[in-house]
Short mmCIF file of C-alpha atoms and ligand atoms in Angstrom, two decimals:
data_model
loop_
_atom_site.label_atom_id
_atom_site.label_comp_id
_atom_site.label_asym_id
_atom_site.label_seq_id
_atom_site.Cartn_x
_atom_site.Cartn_y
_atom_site.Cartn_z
CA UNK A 1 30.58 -20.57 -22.94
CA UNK A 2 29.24 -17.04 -23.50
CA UNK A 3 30.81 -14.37 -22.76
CA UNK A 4 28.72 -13.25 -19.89
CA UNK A 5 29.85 -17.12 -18.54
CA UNK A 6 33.00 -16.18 -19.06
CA UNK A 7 33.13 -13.06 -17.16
CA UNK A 8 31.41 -14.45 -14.48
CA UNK A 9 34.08 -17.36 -13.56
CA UNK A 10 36.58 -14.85 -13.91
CA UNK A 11 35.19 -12.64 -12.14
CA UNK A 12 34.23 -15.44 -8.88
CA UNK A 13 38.15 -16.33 -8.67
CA UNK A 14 39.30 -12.70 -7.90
CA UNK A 15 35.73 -11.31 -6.20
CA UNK A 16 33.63 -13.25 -4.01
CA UNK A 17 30.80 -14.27 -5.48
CA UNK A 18 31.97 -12.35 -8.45
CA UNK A 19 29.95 -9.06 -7.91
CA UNK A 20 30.26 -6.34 -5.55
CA UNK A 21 26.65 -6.49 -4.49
CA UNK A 22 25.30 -9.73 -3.88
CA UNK A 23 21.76 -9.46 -5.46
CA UNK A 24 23.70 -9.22 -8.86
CA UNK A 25 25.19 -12.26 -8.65
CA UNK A 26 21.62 -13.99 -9.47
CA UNK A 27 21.22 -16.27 -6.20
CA UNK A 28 17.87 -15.92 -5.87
CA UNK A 29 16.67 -16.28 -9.48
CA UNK A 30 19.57 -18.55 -10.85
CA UNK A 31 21.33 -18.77 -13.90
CA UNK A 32 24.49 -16.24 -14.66
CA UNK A 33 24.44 -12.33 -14.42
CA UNK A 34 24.74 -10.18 -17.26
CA UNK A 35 27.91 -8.11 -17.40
CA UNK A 36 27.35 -4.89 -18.83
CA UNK A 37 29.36 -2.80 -21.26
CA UNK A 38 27.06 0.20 -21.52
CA UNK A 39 23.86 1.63 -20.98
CA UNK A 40 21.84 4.55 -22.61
CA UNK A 41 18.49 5.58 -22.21
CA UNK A 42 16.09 2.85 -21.32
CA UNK A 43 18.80 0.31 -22.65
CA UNK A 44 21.64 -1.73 -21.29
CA UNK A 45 23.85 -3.92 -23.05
CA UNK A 46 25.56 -6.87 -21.88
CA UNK A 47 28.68 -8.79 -22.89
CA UNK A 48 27.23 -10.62 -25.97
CA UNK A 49 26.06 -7.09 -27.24
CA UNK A 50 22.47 -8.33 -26.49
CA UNK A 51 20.08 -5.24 -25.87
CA UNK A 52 17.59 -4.96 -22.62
CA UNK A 53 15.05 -2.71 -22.06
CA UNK A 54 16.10 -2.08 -18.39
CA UNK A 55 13.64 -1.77 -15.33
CA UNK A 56 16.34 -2.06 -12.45
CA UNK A 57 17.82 1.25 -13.41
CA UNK A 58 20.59 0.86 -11.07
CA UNK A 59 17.91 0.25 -8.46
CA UNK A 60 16.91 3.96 -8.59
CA UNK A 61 18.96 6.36 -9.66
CA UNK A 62 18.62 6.34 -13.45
CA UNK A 63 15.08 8.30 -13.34
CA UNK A 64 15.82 10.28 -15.98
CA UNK A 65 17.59 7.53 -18.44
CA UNK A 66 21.07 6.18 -18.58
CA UNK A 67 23.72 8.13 -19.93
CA UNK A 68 21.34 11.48 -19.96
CA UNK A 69 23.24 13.53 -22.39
CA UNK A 70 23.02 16.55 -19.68
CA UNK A 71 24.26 14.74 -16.78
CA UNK A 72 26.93 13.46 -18.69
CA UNK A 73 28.34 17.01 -19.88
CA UNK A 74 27.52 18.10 -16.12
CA UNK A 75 30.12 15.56 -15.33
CA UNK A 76 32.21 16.13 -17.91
CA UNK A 77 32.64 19.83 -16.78
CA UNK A 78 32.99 19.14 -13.81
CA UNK A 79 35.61 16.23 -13.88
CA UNK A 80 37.66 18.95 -15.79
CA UNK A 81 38.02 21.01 -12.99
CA UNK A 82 39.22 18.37 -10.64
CA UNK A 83 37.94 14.87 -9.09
CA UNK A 84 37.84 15.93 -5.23
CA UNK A 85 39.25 18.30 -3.32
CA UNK A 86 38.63 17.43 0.58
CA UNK A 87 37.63 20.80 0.80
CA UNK A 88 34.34 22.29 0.66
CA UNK A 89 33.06 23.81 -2.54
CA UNK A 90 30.10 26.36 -3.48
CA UNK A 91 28.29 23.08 -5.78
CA UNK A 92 27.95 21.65 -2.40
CA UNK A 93 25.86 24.04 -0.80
CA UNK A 94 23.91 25.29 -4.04
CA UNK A 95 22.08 21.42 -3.85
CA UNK A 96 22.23 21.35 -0.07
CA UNK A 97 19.73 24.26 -0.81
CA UNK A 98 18.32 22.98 -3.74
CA UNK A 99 17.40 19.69 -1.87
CA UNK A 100 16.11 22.09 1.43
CA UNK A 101 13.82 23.68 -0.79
CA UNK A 102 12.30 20.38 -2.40
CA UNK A 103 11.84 18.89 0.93
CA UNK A 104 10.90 21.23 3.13
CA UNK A 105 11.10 19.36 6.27
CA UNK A 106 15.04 19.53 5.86
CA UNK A 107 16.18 22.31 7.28
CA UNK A 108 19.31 21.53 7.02
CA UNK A 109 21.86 18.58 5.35
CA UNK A 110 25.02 16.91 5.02
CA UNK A 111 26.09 14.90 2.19
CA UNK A 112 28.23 11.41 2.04
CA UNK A 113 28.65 8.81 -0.47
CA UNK A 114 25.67 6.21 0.04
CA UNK A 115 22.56 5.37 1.54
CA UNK A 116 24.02 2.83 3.99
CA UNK A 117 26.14 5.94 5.37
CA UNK A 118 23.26 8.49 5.85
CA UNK A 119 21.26 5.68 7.91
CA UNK A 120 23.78 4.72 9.67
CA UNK A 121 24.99 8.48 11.05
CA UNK A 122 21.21 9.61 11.24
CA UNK A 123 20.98 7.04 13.59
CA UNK A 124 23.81 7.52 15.29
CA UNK A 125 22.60 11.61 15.23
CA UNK A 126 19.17 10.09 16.80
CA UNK A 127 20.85 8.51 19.72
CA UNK A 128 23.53 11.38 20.19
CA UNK A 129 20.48 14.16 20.05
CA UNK A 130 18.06 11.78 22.66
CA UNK A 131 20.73 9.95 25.17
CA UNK A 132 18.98 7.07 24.22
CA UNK A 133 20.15 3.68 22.51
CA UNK A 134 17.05 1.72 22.00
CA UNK A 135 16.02 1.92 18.01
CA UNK A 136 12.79 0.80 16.05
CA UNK A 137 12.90 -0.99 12.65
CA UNK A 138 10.98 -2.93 10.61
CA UNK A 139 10.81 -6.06 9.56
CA UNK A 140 11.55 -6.50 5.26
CA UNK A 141 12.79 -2.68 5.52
CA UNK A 142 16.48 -2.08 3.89
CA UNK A 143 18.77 0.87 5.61
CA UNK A 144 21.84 -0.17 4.08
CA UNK A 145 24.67 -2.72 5.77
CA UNK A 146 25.60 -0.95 9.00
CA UNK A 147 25.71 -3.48 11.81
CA UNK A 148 22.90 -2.52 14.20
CA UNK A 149 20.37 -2.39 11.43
CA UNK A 150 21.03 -6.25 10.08
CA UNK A 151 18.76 -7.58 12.17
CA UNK A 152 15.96 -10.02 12.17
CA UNK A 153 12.80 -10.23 14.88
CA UNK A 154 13.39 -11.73 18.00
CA UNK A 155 11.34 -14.83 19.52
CA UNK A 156 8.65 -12.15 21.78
CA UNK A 157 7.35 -8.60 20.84
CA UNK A 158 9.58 -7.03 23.19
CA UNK A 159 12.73 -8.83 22.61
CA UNK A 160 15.44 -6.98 20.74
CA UNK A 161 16.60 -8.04 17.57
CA UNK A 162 18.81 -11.21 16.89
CA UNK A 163 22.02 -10.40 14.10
CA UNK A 164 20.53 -11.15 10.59
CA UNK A 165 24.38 -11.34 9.27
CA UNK A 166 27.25 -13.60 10.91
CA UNK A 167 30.24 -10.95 11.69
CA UNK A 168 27.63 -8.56 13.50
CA UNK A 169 27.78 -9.24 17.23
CA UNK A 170 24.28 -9.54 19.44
CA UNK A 171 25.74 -6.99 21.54
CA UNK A 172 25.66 -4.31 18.39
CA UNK A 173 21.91 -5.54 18.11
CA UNK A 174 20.09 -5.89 20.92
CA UNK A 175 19.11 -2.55 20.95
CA UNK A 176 17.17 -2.80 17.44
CA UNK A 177 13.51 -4.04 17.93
CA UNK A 178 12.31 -5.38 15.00
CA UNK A 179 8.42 -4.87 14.33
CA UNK A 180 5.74 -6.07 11.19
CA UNK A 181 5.27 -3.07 8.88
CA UNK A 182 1.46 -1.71 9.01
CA UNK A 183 1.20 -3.54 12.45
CA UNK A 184 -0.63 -0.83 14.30
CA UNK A 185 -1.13 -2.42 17.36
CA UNK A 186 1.98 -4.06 17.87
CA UNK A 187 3.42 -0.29 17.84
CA UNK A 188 1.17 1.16 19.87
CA UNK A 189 1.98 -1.78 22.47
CA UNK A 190 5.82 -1.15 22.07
CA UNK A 191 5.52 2.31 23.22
CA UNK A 192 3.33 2.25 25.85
CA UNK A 193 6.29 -0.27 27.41
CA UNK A 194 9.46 1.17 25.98
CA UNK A 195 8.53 4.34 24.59
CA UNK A 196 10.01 6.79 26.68
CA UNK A 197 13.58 4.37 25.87
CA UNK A 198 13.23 4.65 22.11
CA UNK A 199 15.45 6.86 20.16
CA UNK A 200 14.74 6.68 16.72
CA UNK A 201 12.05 4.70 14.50
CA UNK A 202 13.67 4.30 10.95
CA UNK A 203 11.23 3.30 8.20
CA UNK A 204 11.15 3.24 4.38
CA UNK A 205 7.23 5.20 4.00
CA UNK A 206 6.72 2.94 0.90
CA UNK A 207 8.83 -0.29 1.28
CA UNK A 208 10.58 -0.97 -2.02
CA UNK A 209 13.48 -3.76 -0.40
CA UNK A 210 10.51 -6.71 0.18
CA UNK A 211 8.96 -5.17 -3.27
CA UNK A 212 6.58 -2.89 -3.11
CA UNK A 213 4.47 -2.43 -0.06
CA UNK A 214 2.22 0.63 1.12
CA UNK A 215 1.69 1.41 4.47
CA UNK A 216 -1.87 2.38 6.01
CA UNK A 217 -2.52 6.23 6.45
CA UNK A 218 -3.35 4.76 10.36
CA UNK A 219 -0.01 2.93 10.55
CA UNK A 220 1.36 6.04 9.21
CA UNK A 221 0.02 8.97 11.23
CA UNK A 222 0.29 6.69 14.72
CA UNK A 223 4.37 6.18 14.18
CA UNK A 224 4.34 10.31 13.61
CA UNK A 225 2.31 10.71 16.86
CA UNK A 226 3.63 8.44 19.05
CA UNK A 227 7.25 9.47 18.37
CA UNK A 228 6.05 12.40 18.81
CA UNK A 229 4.64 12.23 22.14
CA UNK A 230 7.47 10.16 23.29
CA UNK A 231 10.41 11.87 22.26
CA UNK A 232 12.02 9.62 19.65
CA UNK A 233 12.99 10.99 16.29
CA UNK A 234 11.06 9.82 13.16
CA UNK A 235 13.42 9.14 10.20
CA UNK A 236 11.64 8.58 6.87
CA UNK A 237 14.31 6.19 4.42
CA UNK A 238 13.87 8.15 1.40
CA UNK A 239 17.00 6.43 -0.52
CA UNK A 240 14.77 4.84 -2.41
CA UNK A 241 11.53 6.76 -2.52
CA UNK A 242 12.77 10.32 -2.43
CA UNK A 243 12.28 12.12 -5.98
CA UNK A 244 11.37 8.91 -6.83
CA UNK A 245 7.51 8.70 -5.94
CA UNK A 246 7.26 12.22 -6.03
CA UNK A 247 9.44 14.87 -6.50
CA UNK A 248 9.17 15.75 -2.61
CA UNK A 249 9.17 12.09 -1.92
CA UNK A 250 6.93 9.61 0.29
CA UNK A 251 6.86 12.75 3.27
CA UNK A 252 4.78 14.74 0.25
CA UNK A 253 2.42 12.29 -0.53
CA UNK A 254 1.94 11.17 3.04
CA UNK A 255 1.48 14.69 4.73
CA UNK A 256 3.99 13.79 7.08
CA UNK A 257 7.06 15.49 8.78
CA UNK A 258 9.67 13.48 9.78
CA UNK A 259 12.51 14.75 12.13
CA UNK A 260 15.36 13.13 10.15
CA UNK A 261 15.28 12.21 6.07
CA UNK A 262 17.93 9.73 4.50
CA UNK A 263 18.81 10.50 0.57
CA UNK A 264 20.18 8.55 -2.18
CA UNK A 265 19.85 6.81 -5.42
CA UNK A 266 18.50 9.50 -7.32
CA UNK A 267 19.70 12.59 -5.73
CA UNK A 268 23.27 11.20 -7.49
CA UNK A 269 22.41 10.58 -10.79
CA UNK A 270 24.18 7.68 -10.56
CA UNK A 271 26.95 8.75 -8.97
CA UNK A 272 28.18 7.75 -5.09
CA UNK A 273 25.88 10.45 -3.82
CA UNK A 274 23.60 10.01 -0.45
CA UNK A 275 22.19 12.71 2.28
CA UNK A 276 20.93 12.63 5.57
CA UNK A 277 19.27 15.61 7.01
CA UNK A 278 15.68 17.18 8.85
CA UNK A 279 15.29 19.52 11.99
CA UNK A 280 18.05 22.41 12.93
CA UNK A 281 18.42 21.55 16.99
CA UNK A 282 18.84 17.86 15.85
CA UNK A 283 20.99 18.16 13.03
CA UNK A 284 23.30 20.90 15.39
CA UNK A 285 24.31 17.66 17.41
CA UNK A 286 26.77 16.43 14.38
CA UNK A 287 30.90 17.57 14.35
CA UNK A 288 32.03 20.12 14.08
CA UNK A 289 29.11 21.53 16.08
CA UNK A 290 28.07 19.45 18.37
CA UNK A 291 29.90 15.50 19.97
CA UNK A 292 28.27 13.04 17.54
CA UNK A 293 31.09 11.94 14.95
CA UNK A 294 30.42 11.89 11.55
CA UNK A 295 33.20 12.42 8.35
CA UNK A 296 34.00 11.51 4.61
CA UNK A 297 36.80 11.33 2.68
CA UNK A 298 34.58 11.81 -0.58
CA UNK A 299 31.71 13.64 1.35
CA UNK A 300 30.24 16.28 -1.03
CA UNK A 301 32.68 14.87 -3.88
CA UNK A 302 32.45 17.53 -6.87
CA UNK A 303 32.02 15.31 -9.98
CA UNK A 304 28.85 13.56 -7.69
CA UNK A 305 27.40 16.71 -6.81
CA UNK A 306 27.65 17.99 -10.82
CA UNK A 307 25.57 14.66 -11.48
CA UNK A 308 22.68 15.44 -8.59
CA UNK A 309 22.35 19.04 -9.41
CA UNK A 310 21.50 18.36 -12.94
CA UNK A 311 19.47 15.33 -12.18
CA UNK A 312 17.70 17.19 -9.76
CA UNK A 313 17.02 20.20 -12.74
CA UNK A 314 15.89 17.76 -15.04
CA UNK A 315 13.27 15.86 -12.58
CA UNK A 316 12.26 19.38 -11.83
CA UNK A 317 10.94 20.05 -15.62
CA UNK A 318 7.40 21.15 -16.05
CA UNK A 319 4.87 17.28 -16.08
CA UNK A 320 8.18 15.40 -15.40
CA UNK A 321 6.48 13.12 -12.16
CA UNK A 322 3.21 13.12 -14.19
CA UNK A 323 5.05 11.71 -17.27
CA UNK A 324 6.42 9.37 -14.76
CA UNK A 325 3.05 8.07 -13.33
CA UNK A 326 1.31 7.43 -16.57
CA UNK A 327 4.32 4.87 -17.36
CA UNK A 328 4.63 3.23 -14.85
CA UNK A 329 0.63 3.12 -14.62
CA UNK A 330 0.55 1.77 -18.34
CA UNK A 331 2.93 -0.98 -18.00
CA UNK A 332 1.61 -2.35 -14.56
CA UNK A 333 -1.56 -2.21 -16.22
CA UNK A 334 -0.74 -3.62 -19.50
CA UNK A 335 1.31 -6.25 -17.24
CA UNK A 336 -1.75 -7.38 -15.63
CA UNK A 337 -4.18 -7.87 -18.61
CA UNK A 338 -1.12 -9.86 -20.36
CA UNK A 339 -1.48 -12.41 -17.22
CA UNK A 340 -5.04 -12.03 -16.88
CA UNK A 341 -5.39 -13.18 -20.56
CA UNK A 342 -2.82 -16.35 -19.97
CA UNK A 343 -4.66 -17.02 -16.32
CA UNK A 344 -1.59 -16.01 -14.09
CA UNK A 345 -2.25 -15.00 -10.73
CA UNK A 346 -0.59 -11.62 -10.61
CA UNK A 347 -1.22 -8.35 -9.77
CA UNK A 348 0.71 -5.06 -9.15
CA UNK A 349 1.00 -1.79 -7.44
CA UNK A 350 2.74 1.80 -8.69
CA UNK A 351 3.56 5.05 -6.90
CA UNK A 352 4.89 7.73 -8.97
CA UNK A 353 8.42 5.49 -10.71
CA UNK A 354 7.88 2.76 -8.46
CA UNK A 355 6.08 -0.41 -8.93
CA UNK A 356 5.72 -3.66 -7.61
CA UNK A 357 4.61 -6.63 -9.32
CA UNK A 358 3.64 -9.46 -7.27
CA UNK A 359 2.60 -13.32 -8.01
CA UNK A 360 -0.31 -12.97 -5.66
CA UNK A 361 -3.56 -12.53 -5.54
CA UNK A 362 -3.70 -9.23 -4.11
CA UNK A 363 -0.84 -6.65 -2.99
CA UNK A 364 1.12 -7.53 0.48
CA UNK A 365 0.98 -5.84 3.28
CA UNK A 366 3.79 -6.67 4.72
CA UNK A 367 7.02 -9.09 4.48
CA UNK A 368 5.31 -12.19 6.41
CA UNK A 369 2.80 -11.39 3.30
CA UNK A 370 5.01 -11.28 0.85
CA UNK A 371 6.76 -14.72 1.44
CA UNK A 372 3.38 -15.93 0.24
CA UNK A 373 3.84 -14.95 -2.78
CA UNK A 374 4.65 -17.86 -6.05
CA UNK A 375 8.36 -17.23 -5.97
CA UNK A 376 9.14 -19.81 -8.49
CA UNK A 377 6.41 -18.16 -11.09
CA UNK A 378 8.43 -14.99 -10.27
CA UNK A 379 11.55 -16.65 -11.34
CA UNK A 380 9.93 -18.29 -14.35
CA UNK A 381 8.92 -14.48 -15.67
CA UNK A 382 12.26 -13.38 -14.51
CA UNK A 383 14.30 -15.15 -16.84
CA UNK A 384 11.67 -15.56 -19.35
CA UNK A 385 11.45 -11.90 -20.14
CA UNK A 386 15.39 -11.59 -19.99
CA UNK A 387 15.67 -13.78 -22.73
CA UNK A 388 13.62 -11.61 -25.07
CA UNK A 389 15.65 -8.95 -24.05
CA UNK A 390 13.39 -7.45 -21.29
CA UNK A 391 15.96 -7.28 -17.75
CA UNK A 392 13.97 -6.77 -14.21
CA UNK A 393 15.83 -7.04 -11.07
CA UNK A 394 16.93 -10.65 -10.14
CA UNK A 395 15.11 -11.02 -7.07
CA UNK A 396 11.08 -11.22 -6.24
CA UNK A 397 11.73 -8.69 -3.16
CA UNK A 398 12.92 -5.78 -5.00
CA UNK A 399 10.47 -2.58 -6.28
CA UNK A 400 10.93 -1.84 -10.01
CA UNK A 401 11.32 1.66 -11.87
CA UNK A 402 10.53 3.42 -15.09
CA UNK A 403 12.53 6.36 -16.45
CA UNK A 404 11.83 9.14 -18.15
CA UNK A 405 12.99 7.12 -21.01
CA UNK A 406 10.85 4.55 -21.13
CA UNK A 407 8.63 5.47 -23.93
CA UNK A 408 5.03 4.22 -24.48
CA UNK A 409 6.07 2.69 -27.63
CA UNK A 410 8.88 0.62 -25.32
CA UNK A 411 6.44 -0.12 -22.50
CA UNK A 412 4.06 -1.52 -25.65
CA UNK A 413 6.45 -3.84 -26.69
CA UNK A 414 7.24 -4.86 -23.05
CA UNK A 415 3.77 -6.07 -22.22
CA UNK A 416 3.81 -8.04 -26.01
CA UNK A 417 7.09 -10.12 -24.17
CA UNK A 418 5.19 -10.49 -21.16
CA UNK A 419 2.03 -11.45 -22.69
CA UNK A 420 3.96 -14.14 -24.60
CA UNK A 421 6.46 -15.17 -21.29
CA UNK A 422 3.08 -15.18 -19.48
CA UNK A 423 1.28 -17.46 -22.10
CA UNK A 424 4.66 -19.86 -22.64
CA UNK A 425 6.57 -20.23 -19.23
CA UNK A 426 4.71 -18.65 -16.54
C1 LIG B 1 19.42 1.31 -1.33
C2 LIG B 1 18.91 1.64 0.01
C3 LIG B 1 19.77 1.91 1.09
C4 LIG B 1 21.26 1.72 1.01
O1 LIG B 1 21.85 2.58 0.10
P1 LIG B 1 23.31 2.21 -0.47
O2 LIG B 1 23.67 3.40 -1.30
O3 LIG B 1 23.16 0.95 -1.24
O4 LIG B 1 24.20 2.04 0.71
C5 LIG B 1 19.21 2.34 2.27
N1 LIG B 1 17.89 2.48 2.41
C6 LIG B 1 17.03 2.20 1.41
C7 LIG B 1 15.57 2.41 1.62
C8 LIG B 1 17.51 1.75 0.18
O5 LIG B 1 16.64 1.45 -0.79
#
């Protein structure tokens, strides 16, 4: 046994599963996880001491590198001066502003410790701020664990949503309608029956949790205007795309201004660091101001903060985003001539750090779309470039990133692996 074996039985007697997340635990890809010991630049290193030139980058937030020697002295400093206070601290509002200004539909923000906690209270601020309980999502969109948002579709177009999780009761639920991303018609149906009942529509503007999909500019400027005539709030999931796609997120690219924004993943540098925030009258609804609940324990936590601010300096660097693009342009690129050349049906997609490659002919357009695509050829490429030292996330339904770290000369030698996984295994 290897010692990435042995880990992993150890680790499944005292943790279930043995991981804390369960797409680490390799279930949909197979095989056994690699635990890792450390992680610098575009590299991670597992158990064995085997090097990877990583692409999950802790799912997000490691857009400037692991380990960047800046954020790590920001932490440094910062951990000298105490680990959390439960108290509120000058840091705190310095990147409240600092995120206000980047994304100017924010007007103002509150801070907590992940992305499943800023859905789950802007949702909660939606229904306080409308008197309404009905909530849109969409189908093969992620917002994090909180009950009323694991759901799945139910049977008609206006029934509610069934529990996509045992332990979540259909009474939590039934208020979520679940519709097909990019499904124009289908939402333009929903409200003219329920519209005026709707308090919220929650969507990730470019879905990266069923890999990458865009939506249409029609799908996208319909949701703003029929929210807008009916009264629900918009909230844009930005967890994953904000600072990520651009530096003023999906909203920026899209010309679009939500009412509520969720945060994450990069905004904490890799520390437990998440956001929610948008329009003054609706964000004046939380506690202490207004009767919608809402707390943290680690809320606005100091050494967190210290990470995010000097994340957010560094993605703010003169060409940063542009630097960005062109690698994640050249390695989708170089990606699909490698499995072009070997005769691999394949293609991709990339906004800003994002990309999506897909074993299809062409990009999805939505989840139903994307369980069409060759799963198993996914796996096959999966594990094939892992073994040369190349690590993607283990599942077919997850976007991929690039760093600021990812040089051209290490995006080169990617697409050599792939052009020899593609030519061998694939
Ligand atoms: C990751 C993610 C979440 C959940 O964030 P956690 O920090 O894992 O709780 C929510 N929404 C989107 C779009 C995400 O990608």
């Amino acid at each position: 046994m290897n010692r990435n074996e042995q880990l992993f039985n150890r680790a499944k007697a005292i943790i279930p599963g043995g991981v804390n997340s369960p797409v680490r635990a390799f279930g949909s890809v197979g095989g056994v996880p690699r635990f890792i010991t450390k992680a610098e630049g575009a590299y991670v290193w597992d158990a064995e001491g085997k090097r990877y030139i990583d692409y999950v980058g802790s799912w997000g937030p490691a857009i400037v590198g692991h380990a960047h020697p800046e954020v790590v002295e920001a932490v440094r400093e910062a951990a000298l001066g105490g680990l959390s206070f439960g108290a509120p601290t000058e840091a705190e509002i310095v990147i409240a502003e600092e995120i206000a200004k980047i994304v100017p539909s924010v007007e103002q923000l509150r801070l907590v410790s992940s992305g499943t906690e800023a859905t789950m209270s802007a949702i909660r601020l939606a229904r306080g701020f409308t008197g309404r309980d009905k909530i849109i999502k969409f189908e093969g969109c992620y917002h994090g664990h909180s009950d009323s948002l694991l759901v799945k579709a139910g049977s008609g177009l206006l029934t509610f949503g069934n529990p996509s999780s045992a332990g979540v009761p259909a009474d939590f639920t039934k208020h979520t309608l679940v519709l097909s991303y990019n499904d124009v018609a289908q939402l333009e149906e929903t409200f003219t029956a329920v519209g005026d009942e709707i308090a919220c529509v929650i969507l990730e503007p470019f879905a990266g949790n069923m890999n990458l999909i865009r939506p249409s500019e029609n799908f996208i400027h319909t949701l703003r205007a029929l929210t807008e005539k009916h009264g629900a709030v918009l909230i844009y999931d930005e967890v994953m795309t904000g600072f990520r796609v651009a530096l003023g997120g999906a909203q920026s690219l899209h010309g679009i201004k939500p009412d509520l924004t969720t945060m994450g993943k990069v905004i904490g540098g890799g520390m437990p660091l998440a956001a929610f925030g948008g329009r003054k009258d609706i964000m004046a609804c939380i506690s202490p101001l207004g009767g919608v609940y809402q707390a943290g324990t680690l809320s606005g936590n100091p050494v967190a903060v210290a990470a995010g601010l000097k994340t957010l300096e560094i993605i703010q660097r003169p060409g940063f985003y542009e630097t960005l693009a062109d690698r994640a342009r050249q390695l989708t690129q170089g990606l699909e001539e490698a499995a072009k050349a070997a005769g691999v049906t394949f293609s991709t997609d990339f906004i800003g750090g994002m990309y999506g490659l897909y074993f299809a002919a062409e990009c999805p357009n939505s989840y139903a779309d994307m369980t069409r695509s060759d799963i198993e050829a996914f796996k096959r490429f999966f594990h094939g470039m892992l073994d040369k030292g190349v690590a993607f996330g283990p599942s077919a339904y997850e976007a991929c990133f690039v760093s600021a770290a990812h040089t051209p000369e290490l995006i080169e030698e990617t697409v050599a692996i792939a052009r020899e996984v593609f030519g061998q295994s694939v």
